[in-house]
XYZ file of C-alpha atoms in Angstrom:
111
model
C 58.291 -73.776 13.886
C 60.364 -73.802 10.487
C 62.644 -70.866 10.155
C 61.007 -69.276 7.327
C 57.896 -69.072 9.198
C 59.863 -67.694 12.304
C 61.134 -65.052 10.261
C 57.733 -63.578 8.636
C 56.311 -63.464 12.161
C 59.457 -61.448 13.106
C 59.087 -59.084 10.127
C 55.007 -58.707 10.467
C 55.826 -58.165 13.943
C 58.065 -55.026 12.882
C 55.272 -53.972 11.113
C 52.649 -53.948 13.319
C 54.704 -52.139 16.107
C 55.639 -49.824 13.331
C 51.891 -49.708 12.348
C 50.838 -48.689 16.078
C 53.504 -46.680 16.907
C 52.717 -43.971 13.861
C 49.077 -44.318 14.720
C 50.425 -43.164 18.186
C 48.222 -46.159 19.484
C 49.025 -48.108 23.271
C 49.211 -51.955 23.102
C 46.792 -52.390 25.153
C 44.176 -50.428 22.517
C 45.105 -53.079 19.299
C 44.301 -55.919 21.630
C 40.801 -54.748 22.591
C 40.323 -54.311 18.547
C 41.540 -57.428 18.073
C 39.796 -59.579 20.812
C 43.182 -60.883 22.243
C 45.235 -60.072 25.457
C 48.374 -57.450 25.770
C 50.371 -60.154 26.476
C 49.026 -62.441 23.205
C 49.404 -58.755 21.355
C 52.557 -58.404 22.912
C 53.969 -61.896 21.272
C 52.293 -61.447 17.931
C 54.573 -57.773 17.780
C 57.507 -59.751 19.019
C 57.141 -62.467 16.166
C 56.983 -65.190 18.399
C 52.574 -65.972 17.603
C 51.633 -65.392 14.053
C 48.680 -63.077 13.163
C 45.578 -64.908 11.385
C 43.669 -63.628 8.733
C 41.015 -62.343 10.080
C 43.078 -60.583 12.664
C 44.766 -58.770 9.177
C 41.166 -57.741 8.332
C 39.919 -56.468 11.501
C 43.179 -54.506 11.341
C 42.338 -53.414 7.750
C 39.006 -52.479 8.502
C 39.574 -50.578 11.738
C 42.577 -48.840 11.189
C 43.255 -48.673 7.722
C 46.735 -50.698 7.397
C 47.212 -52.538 4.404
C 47.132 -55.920 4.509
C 50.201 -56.530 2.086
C 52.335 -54.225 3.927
C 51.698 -55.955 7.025
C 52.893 -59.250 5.393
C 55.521 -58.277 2.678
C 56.684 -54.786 3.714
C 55.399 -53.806 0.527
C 52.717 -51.083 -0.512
C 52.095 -49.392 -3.944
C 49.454 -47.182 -2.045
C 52.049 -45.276 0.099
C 54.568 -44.857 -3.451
C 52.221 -43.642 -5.360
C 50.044 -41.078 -3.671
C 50.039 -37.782 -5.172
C 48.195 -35.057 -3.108
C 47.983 -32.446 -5.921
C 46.390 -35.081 -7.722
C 44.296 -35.854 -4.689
C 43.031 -32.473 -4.016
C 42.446 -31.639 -7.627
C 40.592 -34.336 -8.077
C 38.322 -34.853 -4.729
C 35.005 -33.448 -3.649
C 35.023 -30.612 -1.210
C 33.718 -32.935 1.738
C 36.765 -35.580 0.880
C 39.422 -32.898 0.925
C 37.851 -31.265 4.116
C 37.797 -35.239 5.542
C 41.301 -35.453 4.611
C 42.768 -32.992 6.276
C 40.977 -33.123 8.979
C 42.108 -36.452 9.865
C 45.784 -35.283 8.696
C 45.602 -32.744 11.079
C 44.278 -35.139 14.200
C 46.700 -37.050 13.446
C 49.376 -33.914 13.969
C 47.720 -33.301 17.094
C 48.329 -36.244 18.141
C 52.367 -36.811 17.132
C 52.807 -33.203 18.920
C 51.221 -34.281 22.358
């Protein structure tokens, strides 16, 4: 494997531990989602197996991480979200949707 190559998987890698860890997620609960072993989930966090694309998307779709974060580390999405704007401009279900899942996802740092 060319170094270039060995050093994306490394930095996706970051990522995705990154990813799981704020999620408060186990290993073991990314590889179901993604069809694969602990130990092949283990590797692709390590950087030593690359992620395919339509492991990215099953990501995307199940747990919301942003597919060009994952790969460059870079996300307009997280710089530019404004939650007075947010609130202002949401329905009452969205903003009660909102913080709800803000506040699971409290619970679940505090535990």
């Amino acid at each position: 494997m060319d170094t270039g190559r060995k050093d994306a998987n490394i930095q996706i890698g970051k990522r995705l531990r990154e990813a799981r860890l704020n999620m408060n997620l186990e290993k073991s609960e990314i590889a179901d989602v993604l069809d694969v072993t602990v130990e092949h989930y283990r590797k692709l966090e390590a950087g030593v197996t690359g992620i395919s694309v339509d492991k990215v998307l099953t990501l995307y779709h199940k747990y919301g991480i942003d597919p060009t974060y994952l790969i460059t580390g870079e996300s307009s999405n997280i710089k530019d979200f404004n939650l007075d704007y947010y609130v202002a401009n949401s329905t009452k279900e969205q903003r009660n949707d909102f913080f709800d899942r803000v506040l699971a996802y409290l619970s679940k740092l505090i535990r």
